[in-house]
Amino acid sequence: MATVTEPGHSCGTSVLVRRVVGGDERAWRDLVDRNGGVVWAAARAYSATRADAEDVWQATWLSLAENLHRIRDAEALPGWLVTTARRESLRLARARRRESPAGLDGLLVETADNGGDPESAALRSVLAARLARAFSQLSGRCQRLLRVMAVAPEASYEQISRALGVPRGSIGPKKQRCLRTLRQRMLALGGVEEPEVAL
Amino acid sequence: MTGAGTELGLLGRLFRTADPTPARAVSRAYRVGRGLAGGAAARRFVLLSDSADAASSAGSEVGERERGLVFAVAGRVLDLALTPEEPGSLRASGMVLSRSGQPVPGGEVVFRHPTGTRRGELDAGGGFRIRAVPAGPVSVLLCPRTGGRAVTDWFVC
């Protein structure tokens, strides 16, 4: 997914929105490509299952399609998307009475059953398992923050703030604290050396 | 691993490998662009309450099976209950009232979902009942016999 924070893209978003409102389907696909990473990260961070996250993802884009002509400031679009995804994820989680774990343990189990391709083999590596286990031991807040920052490294602090519903000024310190805790968990689980098999 | 960038980079690669945005989801999002004006012409309902929020804040089991939502737009209130029917589908029932609490008889309630619609007629008391609403993203369109149409934002049920 391309960045949504580079100056060129920021300008491009306004143009894209105008083209989409004018019925340009290609421009719509570009909007999805540019913002999809952080929308998925927000939906997944607050959804119990991938199926729930997919429903939220789709509802978010459907809502955008019908509200796009109401968005006066195109620069606000990425924030609108992640806020919508987060709110709908939380509402769905409450409606279905599920917690919203963002951990990786279950995913690694699923992936381990997918056969012997190189990526699956890599995921079964010691480091991947250790990283996943350390991550799953973090608080829910840390898991959500690191997931969004890891999956959408191009996201601005403003977007992350909206995606997680936390003050923008707190993101940097929280990120450092969460990473420090992750390192400690990794150490406790057996070390933080470089992976023998690249992820 | 020696730095924050490295750790986040590894986590990012792990997530992108183990939990990427599903290709089918991206395709569905692309397809949304083919019908951009679906409900844009109607007035927008505003969500007034959702029993999921109330049950959560109260810590109660109210709404365990049934989810109640209330939407409003100028002159109209849509009181909606969603009840699980079979795996993957729900029964929708409810009433359409005027702002003064009077039933709005006649017309149609349409549940829009990504692959079609489910429709129900408003009876003389402003009530409706629609079966087999697919679980997932939906939006409710009210088409009363008198007055303008109104539509809710998309939400997941």
mmCIF file of C-alpha atoms in Angstrom:
data_model
loop_
_atom_site.group_PDB
_atom_site.id
_atom_site.type_symbol
_atom_site.label_atom_id
_atom_site.label_comp_id
_atom_site.label_asym_id
_atom_site.label_seq_id
_atom_site.Cartn_x
_atom_site.Cartn_y
_atom_site.Cartn_z
ATOM 1 C CA MET A 1 0.000 0.000 0.000
ATOM 2 C CA ALA A 2 1.324 3.452 -0.800
ATOM 3 C CA THR A 3 1.815 6.117 1.790
ATOM 4 C CA VAL A 4 -0.964 8.503 2.693
ATOM 5 C CA THR A 5 1.302 11.045 4.305
ATOM 6 C CA GLU A 6 3.717 12.079 1.605
ATOM 7 C CA PRO A 7 3.060 15.585 0.317
ATOM 8 C CA GLY A 8 2.513 14.332 -3.194
ATOM 9 C CA HIS A 9 -0.059 11.844 -2.085
ATOM 10 C CA SER A 10 -1.737 14.345 0.193
ATOM 11 C CA CYS A 11 -2.330 16.551 -2.819
ATOM 12 C CA GLY A 12 -3.273 13.489 -4.832
ATOM 13 C CA THR A 13 -5.989 12.555 -2.373
ATOM 14 C CA SER A 14 -7.916 15.732 -3.142
ATOM 15 C CA VAL A 15 -7.666 15.043 -6.841
ATOM 16 C CA LEU A 16 -8.615 11.413 -6.349
ATOM 17 C CA VAL A 17 -11.681 12.320 -4.323
ATOM 18 C CA ARG A 18 -12.862 14.714 -7.015
ATOM 19 C CA ARG A 19 -12.376 12.022 -9.639
ATOM 20 C CA VAL A 20 -14.214 9.444 -7.554
ATOM 21 C CA VAL A 21 -17.134 11.801 -6.982
ATOM 22 C CA GLY A 22 -17.164 12.219 -10.748
ATOM 23 C CA GLY A 23 -17.557 8.467 -11.159
ATOM 24 C CA ASP A 24 -13.950 7.449 -11.916
ATOM 25 C CA GLU A 25 -13.687 3.812 -10.878
ATOM 26 C CA ARG A 26 -9.911 3.734 -11.329
ATOM 27 C CA ALA A 27 -9.565 6.590 -8.842
ATOM 28 C CA TRP A 28 -11.656 4.619 -6.363
ATOM 29 C CA ARG A 29 -9.282 1.674 -6.645
ATOM 30 C CA ASP A 30 -6.373 4.019 -5.998
ATOM 31 C CA LEU A 31 -8.099 5.297 -2.874
ATOM 32 C CA VAL A 32 -8.506 1.715 -1.663
ATOM 33 C CA ASP A 33 -4.867 0.903 -2.423
ATOM 34 C CA ARG A 34 -3.535 4.002 -0.710
ATOM 35 C CA ASN A 35 -5.541 3.633 2.477
ATOM 36 C CA GLY A 36 -6.244 -0.083 2.657
ATOM 37 C CA GLY A 37 -3.259 -0.965 4.819
ATOM 38 C CA VAL A 38 -4.131 1.233 7.743
ATOM 39 C CA VAL A 39 -7.869 0.487 7.445
ATOM 40 C CA TRP A 40 -7.163 -3.250 7.647
ATOM 41 C CA ALA A 41 -4.774 -2.699 10.545
ATOM 42 C CA ALA A 42 -7.410 -0.746 12.462
ATOM 43 C CA ALA A 43 -10.155 -3.268 11.733
ATOM 44 C CA ARG A 44 -7.961 -6.213 12.616
ATOM 45 C CA ALA A 45 -6.630 -4.619 15.782
ATOM 46 C CA TYR A 46 -10.129 -4.349 17.217
ATOM 47 C CA SER A 47 -11.780 -7.449 15.724
ATOM 48 C CA ALA A 48 -11.808 -10.885 17.264
ATOM 49 C CA THR A 49 -11.612 -12.733 13.971
ATOM 50 C CA ARG A 50 -10.527 -12.097 10.432
ATOM 51 C CA ALA A 51 -14.115 -12.679 9.319
ATOM 52 C CA ASP A 52 -15.294 -9.831 11.557
ATOM 53 C CA ALA A 53 -12.490 -7.625 10.285
ATOM 54 C CA GLU A 54 -13.497 -8.356 6.698
ATOM 55 C CA ASP A 55 -17.084 -7.340 7.446
ATOM 56 C CA VAL A 56 -15.869 -4.134 9.064
ATOM 57 C CA TRP A 57 -13.507 -3.473 6.157
ATOM 58 C CA GLN A 58 -16.335 -3.816 3.664
ATOM 59 C CA ALA A 59 -18.751 -1.705 5.702
ATOM 60 C CA THR A 60 -16.083 1.008 5.920
ATOM 61 C CA TRP A 61 -15.656 1.227 2.147
ATOM 62 C CA LEU A 62 -19.409 1.051 1.548
ATOM 63 C CA SER A 63 -19.907 3.913 3.994
ATOM 64 C CA LEU A 64 -17.200 5.928 2.319
ATOM 65 C CA ALA A 65 -18.784 5.417 -1.085
ATOM 66 C CA GLU A 66 -22.024 6.912 0.160
ATOM 67 C CA ASN A 67 -20.504 9.698 2.218
ATOM 68 C CA LEU A 68 -17.661 10.756 -0.025
ATOM 69 C CA HIS A 69 -19.522 13.720 -1.458
ATOM 70 C CA ARG A 70 -20.040 14.984 2.103
ATOM 71 C CA ILE A 71 -16.346 15.021 2.969
ATOM 72 C CA ARG A 72 -15.336 18.615 2.374
ATOM 73 C CA ASP A 73 -11.682 18.246 3.341
ATOM 74 C CA ALA A 74 -9.991 15.453 1.402
ATOM 75 C CA GLU A 75 -7.064 15.574 3.809
ATOM 76 C CA ALA A 76 -9.422 14.300 6.491
ATOM 77 C CA LEU A 77 -10.274 11.194 4.495
ATOM 78 C CA PRO A 78 -7.617 8.828 5.920
ATOM 79 C CA GLY A 79 -8.644 9.829 9.426
ATOM 80 C CA TRP A 80 -12.310 9.336 8.610
ATOM 81 C CA LEU A 81 -11.592 5.846 7.305
ATOM 82 C CA VAL A 82 -9.662 4.589 10.301
ATOM 83 C CA THR A 83 -12.103 6.174 12.753
ATOM 84 C CA THR A 84 -15.001 4.460 10.981
ATOM 85 C CA ALA A 85 -13.186 1.113 10.975
ATOM 86 C CA ARG A 86 -12.297 1.329 14.647
ATOM 87 C CA ARG A 87 -15.786 2.381 15.778
ATOM 88 C CA GLU A 88 -17.504 -0.322 13.767
ATOM 89 C CA SER A 89 -15.043 -2.952 14.994
ATOM 90 C CA LEU A 90 -15.686 -2.014 18.602
ATOM 91 C CA ARG A 91 -19.444 -1.967 18.084
ATOM 92 C CA LEU A 92 -19.399 -5.373 16.422
ATOM 93 C CA ALA A 93 -17.177 -6.847 19.110
ATOM 94 C CA ARG A 94 -19.617 -5.625 21.760
ATOM 95 C CA ALA A 95 -22.614 -6.875 19.809
ATOM 96 C CA ARG A 96 -21.114 -10.318 19.429
ATOM 97 C CA ARG A 97 -19.732 -10.372 22.943
ATOM 98 C CA ARG A 98 -16.223 -11.129 21.909
ATOM 99 C CA GLU A 99 -12.947 -9.904 23.146
ATOM 100 C CA SER A 100 -10.669 -8.352 20.572
ATOM 101 C CA PRO A 101 -7.354 -10.132 20.777
ATOM 102 C CA ALA A 102 -4.819 -8.873 18.311
ATOM 103 C CA GLY A 103 -2.358 -11.691 19.034
ATOM 104 C CA LEU A 104 -0.626 -13.871 16.517
ATOM 105 C CA ASP A 105 -0.595 -17.263 18.218
ATOM 106 C CA GLY A 106 -3.752 -18.518 16.558
ATOM 107 C CA LEU A 107 -2.650 -17.225 13.193
ATOM 108 C CA LEU A 108 0.612 -19.104 13.451
ATOM 109 C CA VAL A 109 -1.291 -22.297 14.160
ATOM 110 C CA GLU A 110 -3.474 -21.651 11.106
ATOM 111 C CA THR A 111 -0.464 -20.906 8.975
ATOM 112 C CA ALA A 112 1.363 -24.008 10.172
ATOM 113 C CA ASP A 113 -1.355 -26.106 8.582
ATOM 114 C CA ASN A 114 -0.989 -24.462 5.220
ATOM 115 C CA GLY A 115 1.712 -26.706 3.857
ATOM 116 C CA GLY A 116 5.412 -26.477 3.255
ATOM 117 C CA ASP A 117 5.895 -23.332 1.201
ATOM 118 C CA PRO A 118 8.835 -21.146 2.204
ATOM 119 C CA GLU A 119 6.736 -18.472 3.890
ATOM 120 C CA SER A 120 4.945 -21.001 6.068
ATOM 121 C CA ALA A 121 8.249 -22.604 6.927
ATOM 122 C CA ALA A 122 9.633 -19.222 7.895
ATOM 123 C CA LEU A 123 6.657 -18.560 10.112
ATOM 124 C CA ARG A 124 7.347 -21.739 11.956
ATOM 125 C CA SER A 125 10.845 -20.617 12.671
ATOM 126 C CA VAL A 126 11.920 -20.211 16.214
ATOM 127 C CA LEU A 127 12.164 -16.468 15.991
ATOM 128 C CA ALA A 128 8.747 -16.019 14.480
ATOM 129 C CA ALA A 129 7.171 -18.153 17.152
ATOM 130 C CA ARG A 130 9.064 -16.304 19.853
ATOM 131 C CA LEU A 131 8.127 -12.932 18.450
ATOM 132 C CA ALA A 132 4.508 -13.949 18.196
ATOM 133 C CA ARG A 133 4.492 -15.297 21.730
ATOM 134 C CA ALA A 134 6.156 -12.168 23.099
ATOM 135 C CA PHE A 135 3.674 -10.022 21.207
ATOM 136 C CA SER A 136 0.726 -11.987 22.537
ATOM 137 C CA GLN A 137 1.935 -11.325 26.082
ATOM 138 C CA LEU A 138 1.694 -7.569 25.622
ATOM 139 C CA SER A 139 -1.284 -5.607 26.845
ATOM 140 C CA GLY A 140 -4.164 -5.156 24.439
ATOM 141 C CA ARG A 141 -3.258 -1.487 24.046
ATOM 142 C CA CYS A 142 0.332 -2.299 23.132
ATOM 143 C CA GLN A 143 -0.768 -5.011 20.708
ATOM 144 C CA ARG A 144 -3.110 -2.633 18.911
ATOM 145 C CA LEU A 145 -0.555 0.167 18.755
ATOM 146 C CA LEU A 146 2.282 -2.015 17.471
ATOM 147 C CA ARG A 147 0.032 -3.822 15.013
ATOM 148 C CA VAL A 148 -1.110 -0.598 13.382
ATOM 149 C CA MET A 149 2.411 0.860 13.334
ATOM 150 C CA ALA A 150 3.891 -2.373 11.979
ATOM 151 C CA VAL A 151 1.308 -3.011 9.277
ATOM 152 C CA ALA A 152 0.992 0.600 8.191
ATOM 153 C CA PRO A 153 4.450 2.127 8.808
ATOM 154 C CA GLU A 154 3.558 4.982 6.466
ATOM 155 C CA ALA A 155 0.647 6.072 8.670
ATOM 156 C CA SER A 156 1.041 9.441 10.329
ATOM 157 C CA TYR A 157 0.691 9.859 14.078
ATOM 158 C CA GLU A 158 -2.562 11.672 13.324
ATOM 159 C CA GLN A 159 -3.931 8.585 11.580
ATOM 160 C CA ILE A 160 -2.704 6.292 14.318
ATOM 161 C CA SER A 161 -4.296 8.589 16.862
ATOM 162 C CA ARG A 162 -7.631 8.296 15.089
ATOM 163 C CA ALA A 163 -7.286 4.574 14.460
ATOM 164 C CA LEU A 164 -6.693 3.874 18.127
ATOM 165 C CA GLY A 165 -8.648 6.694 19.707
ATOM 166 C CA VAL A 166 -5.680 7.954 21.724
ATOM 167 C CA PRO A 167 -4.088 11.426 21.957
ATOM 168 C CA ARG A 168 -1.509 12.026 19.259
ATOM 169 C CA GLY A 169 1.084 13.209 21.754
ATOM 170 C CA SER A 170 0.982 9.938 23.638
ATOM 171 C CA ILE A 171 1.826 7.729 20.666
ATOM 172 C CA GLY A 172 5.598 8.184 20.664
ATOM 173 C CA PRO A 173 6.096 7.471 24.375
ATOM 174 C CA LYS A 174 3.667 4.544 24.240
ATOM 175 C CA LYS A 175 5.425 3.097 21.244
ATOM 176 C CA GLN A 176 8.761 3.199 23.067
ATOM 177 C CA ARG A 177 7.292 1.637 26.178
ATOM 178 C CA CYS A 178 5.570 -1.134 24.225
ATOM 179 C CA LEU A 179 8.707 -1.941 22.256
ATOM 180 C CA ARG A 180 10.740 -2.030 25.447
ATOM 181 C CA THR A 181 8.277 -4.494 26.926
ATOM 182 C CA LEU A 182 8.365 -6.556 23.746
ATOM 183 C CA ARG A 183 12.150 -6.762 23.978
ATOM 184 C CA GLN A 184 11.935 -7.849 27.611
ATOM 185 C CA ARG A 185 9.424 -10.561 26.729
ATOM 186 C CA MET A 186 11.640 -11.737 23.893
ATOM 187 C CA LEU A 187 14.621 -11.916 26.221
ATOM 188 C CA ALA A 188 12.622 -13.874 28.754
ATOM 189 C CA LEU A 189 11.590 -16.316 26.038
ATOM 190 C CA GLY A 190 15.145 -16.999 24.972
ATOM 191 C CA GLY A 191 16.863 -14.140 23.261
ATOM 192 C CA VAL A 192 16.525 -11.530 20.590
ATOM 193 C CA GLU A 193 19.176 -12.584 18.128
ATOM 194 C CA GLU A 194 18.737 -12.099 14.411
ATOM 195 C CA PRO A 195 16.565 -14.703 12.751
ATOM 196 C CA GLU A 196 18.247 -17.692 11.142
ATOM 197 C CA VAL A 197 15.412 -17.845 8.655
ATOM 198 C CA ALA A 198 14.247 -14.515 7.298
ATOM 199 C CA LEU A 199 10.598 -13.785 7.928
ATOM 200 C CA MET B 1 17.099 -7.259 16.728
ATOM 201 C CA THR B 2 18.708 -4.038 17.658
ATOM 202 C CA GLY B 3 16.275 -1.176 17.125
ATOM 203 C CA ALA B 4 12.681 -0.126 17.073
ATOM 204 C CA GLY B 5 12.668 -0.044 13.292
ATOM 205 C CA THR B 6 13.912 -3.618 13.136
ATOM 206 C CA GLU B 7 11.341 -4.876 15.607
ATOM 207 C CA LEU B 8 8.470 -3.093 13.939
ATOM 208 C CA GLY B 9 9.755 -4.231 10.572
ATOM 209 C CA LEU B 10 9.777 -7.863 11.673
ATOM 210 C CA LEU B 11 6.343 -7.529 13.210
ATOM 211 C CA GLY B 12 5.092 -5.911 10.034
ATOM 212 C CA ARG B 13 6.419 -8.716 7.889
ATOM 213 C CA LEU B 14 4.987 -11.270 10.268
ATOM 214 C CA PHE B 15 1.552 -9.636 10.157
ATOM 215 C CA ARG B 16 1.622 -9.140 6.417
ATOM 216 C CA THR B 17 2.534 -12.802 5.937
ATOM 217 C CA ALA B 18 0.269 -14.341 8.553
ATOM 218 C CA ASP B 19 -2.598 -11.871 8.489
ATOM 219 C CA PRO B 20 -2.628 -9.868 5.246
ATOM 220 C CA THR B 21 -5.599 -7.953 3.912
ATOM 221 C CA PRO B 22 -7.475 -10.810 2.206
ATOM 222 C CA ALA B 23 -7.417 -10.517 -1.574
ATOM 223 C CA ARG B 24 -11.169 -11.162 -1.693
ATOM 224 C CA ALA B 25 -11.727 -8.233 0.681
ATOM 225 C CA VAL B 26 -9.701 -5.940 -1.561
ATOM 226 C CA SER B 27 -11.708 -7.140 -4.559
ATOM 227 C CA ARG B 28 -14.949 -6.402 -2.742
ATOM 228 C CA ALA B 29 -13.730 -2.923 -1.873
ATOM 229 C CA TYR B 30 -12.850 -2.343 -5.513
ATOM 230 C CA ARG B 31 -16.336 -3.456 -6.554
ATOM 231 C CA VAL B 32 -17.897 -0.865 -4.253
ATOM 232 C CA GLY B 33 -16.551 1.707 -6.682
ATOM 233 C CA ARG B 34 -18.876 0.436 -9.402
ATOM 234 C CA GLY B 35 -22.047 1.536 -7.633
ATOM 235 C CA LEU B 36 -21.037 4.632 -5.788
ATOM 236 C CA ALA B 37 -24.381 6.389 -5.608
ATOM 237 C CA GLY B 38 -26.491 3.603 -4.038
ATOM 238 C CA GLY B 39 -27.982 5.495 -1.101
ATOM 239 C CA ALA B 40 -26.423 8.876 -1.548
ATOM 240 C CA ALA B 41 -29.649 10.559 -2.650
ATOM 241 C CA ALA B 42 -31.612 9.662 0.488
ATOM 242 C CA ARG B 43 -31.502 11.519 3.779
ATOM 243 C CA ARG B 44 -29.186 9.965 6.339
ATOM 244 C CA PHE B 45 -30.466 8.416 9.539
ATOM 245 C CA VAL B 46 -28.453 9.165 12.675
ATOM 246 C CA LEU B 47 -27.826 6.343 15.131
ATOM 247 C CA LEU B 48 -29.383 7.262 18.475
ATOM 248 C CA SER B 49 -28.735 4.084 20.413
ATOM 249 C CA ASP B 50 -27.346 0.595 20.066
ATOM 250 C CA SER B 51 -28.053 -2.031 22.708
ATOM 251 C CA ALA B 52 -24.550 -3.403 22.183
ATOM 252 C CA ASP B 53 -23.178 -0.194 23.674
ATOM 253 C CA ALA B 54 -25.691 -0.141 26.505
ATOM 254 C CA ALA B 55 -25.168 -3.781 27.462
ATOM 255 C CA SER B 56 -21.418 -3.327 27.394
ATOM 256 C CA SER B 57 -21.399 -0.271 29.629
ATOM 257 C CA ALA B 58 -23.851 -1.822 32.057
ATOM 258 C CA GLY B 59 -22.096 -5.157 32.088
ATOM 259 C CA SER B 60 -25.459 -6.859 31.659
ATOM 260 C CA GLU B 61 -26.585 -9.689 29.463
ATOM 261 C CA VAL B 62 -29.405 -7.661 27.945
ATOM 262 C CA GLY B 63 -29.402 -8.084 24.220
ATOM 263 C CA GLU B 64 -27.438 -11.324 24.300
ATOM 264 C CA ARG B 65 -29.585 -12.677 21.497
ATOM 265 C CA GLU B 66 -31.268 -9.575 20.194
ATOM 266 C CA ARG B 67 -29.608 -6.340 19.203
ATOM 267 C CA GLY B 68 -31.702 -3.202 19.264
ATOM 268 C CA LEU B 69 -30.838 -0.054 17.345
ATOM 269 C CA VAL B 70 -32.685 3.233 17.100
ATOM 270 C CA PHE B 71 -32.099 5.618 14.213
ATOM 271 C CA ALA B 72 -33.669 9.019 13.599
ATOM 272 C CA VAL B 73 -33.962 11.527 10.821
ATOM 273 C CA ALA B 74 -36.163 14.602 10.566
ATOM 274 C CA GLY B 75 -39.710 13.405 11.170
ATOM 275 C CA ARG B 76 -38.915 9.706 11.393
ATOM 276 C CA VAL B 77 -37.676 7.222 13.985
ATOM 277 C CA LEU B 78 -36.622 3.704 13.013
ATOM 278 C CA ASP B 79 -36.707 1.254 15.920
ATOM 279 C CA LEU B 80 -34.966 -1.924 14.861
ATOM 280 C CA ALA B 81 -34.338 -5.331 16.440
ATOM 281 C CA LEU B 82 -31.963 -7.883 14.947
ATOM 282 C CA THR B 83 -32.264 -11.464 16.132
ATOM 283 C CA PRO B 84 -30.007 -14.331 15.078
ATOM 284 C CA GLU B 85 -32.064 -16.780 13.066
ATOM 285 C CA GLU B 86 -29.758 -19.384 11.606
ATOM 286 C CA PRO B 87 -25.986 -19.315 11.340
ATOM 287 C CA GLY B 88 -25.177 -16.446 9.037
ATOM 288 C CA SER B 89 -28.608 -14.846 8.968
ATOM 289 C CA LEU B 90 -30.847 -12.692 11.134
ATOM 290 C CA ARG B 91 -34.447 -11.717 11.495
ATOM 291 C CA ALA B 92 -35.112 -7.980 11.423
ATOM 292 C CA SER B 93 -38.215 -6.518 12.991
ATOM 293 C CA GLY B 94 -39.246 -3.150 14.238
ATOM 294 C CA MET B 95 -41.364 -0.072 13.785
ATOM 295 C CA VAL B 96 -41.226 3.216 11.989
ATOM 296 C CA LEU B 97 -42.633 6.116 13.958
ATOM 297 C CA SER B 98 -43.081 9.812 13.485
ATOM 298 C CA ARG B 99 -41.238 12.149 15.819
ATOM 299 C CA SER B 100 -44.402 12.452 17.866
ATOM 300 C CA GLY B 101 -44.511 8.682 18.314
ATOM 301 C CA GLN B 102 -47.250 7.904 15.819
ATOM 302 C CA PRO B 103 -46.858 4.833 13.589
ATOM 303 C CA VAL B 104 -45.958 5.477 9.970
ATOM 304 C CA PRO B 105 -48.095 3.011 7.995
ATOM 305 C CA GLY B 106 -47.446 2.000 4.430
ATOM 306 C CA GLY B 107 -44.221 1.834 2.585
ATOM 307 C CA GLU B 108 -41.216 -0.386 2.569
ATOM 308 C CA VAL B 109 -38.105 -1.132 4.620
ATOM 309 C CA VAL B 110 -35.185 -2.373 2.572
ATOM 310 C CA PHE B 111 -32.125 -4.072 4.022
ATOM 311 C CA ARG B 112 -29.290 -3.518 1.603
ATOM 312 C CA HIS B 113 -26.371 -5.916 1.768
ATOM 313 C CA PRO B 114 -23.351 -6.197 -0.525
ATOM 314 C CA THR B 115 -24.967 -8.760 -2.804
ATOM 315 C CA GLY B 116 -28.599 -7.637 -2.856
ATOM 316 C CA THR B 117 -31.562 -6.573 -0.756
ATOM 317 C CA ARG B 118 -34.160 -7.980 1.620
ATOM 318 C CA ARG B 119 -37.465 -6.118 1.749
ATOM 319 C CA GLY B 120 -40.420 -5.841 4.065
ATOM 320 C CA GLU B 121 -43.701 -3.935 3.907
ATOM 321 C CA LEU B 122 -44.733 -1.538 6.640
ATOM 322 C CA ASP B 123 -48.040 -2.687 8.116
ATOM 323 C CA ALA B 124 -50.875 -0.480 9.355
ATOM 324 C CA GLY B 125 -49.124 -0.049 12.698
ATOM 325 C CA GLY B 126 -45.814 0.953 11.144
ATOM 326 C CA GLY B 127 -44.303 -2.454 11.907
ATOM 327 C CA PHE B 128 -42.186 -4.657 9.725
ATOM 328 C CA ARG B 129 -40.576 -8.081 9.847
ATOM 329 C CA ILE B 130 -37.913 -9.339 7.461
ATOM 330 C CA ARG B 131 -36.405 -12.794 7.558
ATOM 331 C CA ALA B 132 -33.085 -14.118 6.288
ATOM 332 C CA VAL B 133 -31.100 -10.900 6.432
ATOM 333 C CA PRO B 134 -27.512 -11.996 5.771
ATOM 334 C CA ALA B 135 -25.110 -11.373 8.644
ATOM 335 C CA GLY B 136 -22.434 -8.886 7.681
ATOM 336 C CA PRO B 137 -22.505 -5.325 6.372
ATOM 337 C CA VAL B 138 -26.008 -3.910 5.955
ATOM 338 C CA SER B 139 -27.678 -0.565 5.471
ATOM 339 C CA VAL B 140 -31.375 0.090 6.017
ATOM 340 C CA LEU B 141 -33.340 2.153 3.519
ATOM 341 C CA LEU B 142 -36.764 3.453 4.503
ATOM 342 C CA CYS B 143 -39.189 4.146 1.664
ATOM 343 C CA PRO B 144 -42.402 5.400 3.310
ATOM 344 C CA ARG B 145 -45.569 5.851 1.280
ATOM 345 C CA THR B 146 -45.529 9.508 2.211
ATOM 346 C CA GLY B 147 -42.428 11.599 2.745
ATOM 347 C CA GLY B 148 -38.869 11.201 1.590
ATOM 348 C CA ARG B 149 -36.598 8.215 1.740
ATOM 349 C CA ALA B 150 -33.944 7.876 4.420
ATOM 350 C CA VAL B 151 -31.022 5.515 4.785
ATOM 351 C CA THR B 152 -28.685 4.427 7.560
ATOM 352 C CA ASP B 153 -24.946 4.229 7.229
ATOM 353 C CA TRP B 154 -23.524 0.771 6.689
ATOM 354 C CA PHE B 155 -22.977 -1.233 9.821
ATOM 355 C CA VAL B 156 -22.152 -4.861 10.566
ATOM 356 C CA CYS B 157 -24.800 -7.116 12.014
#
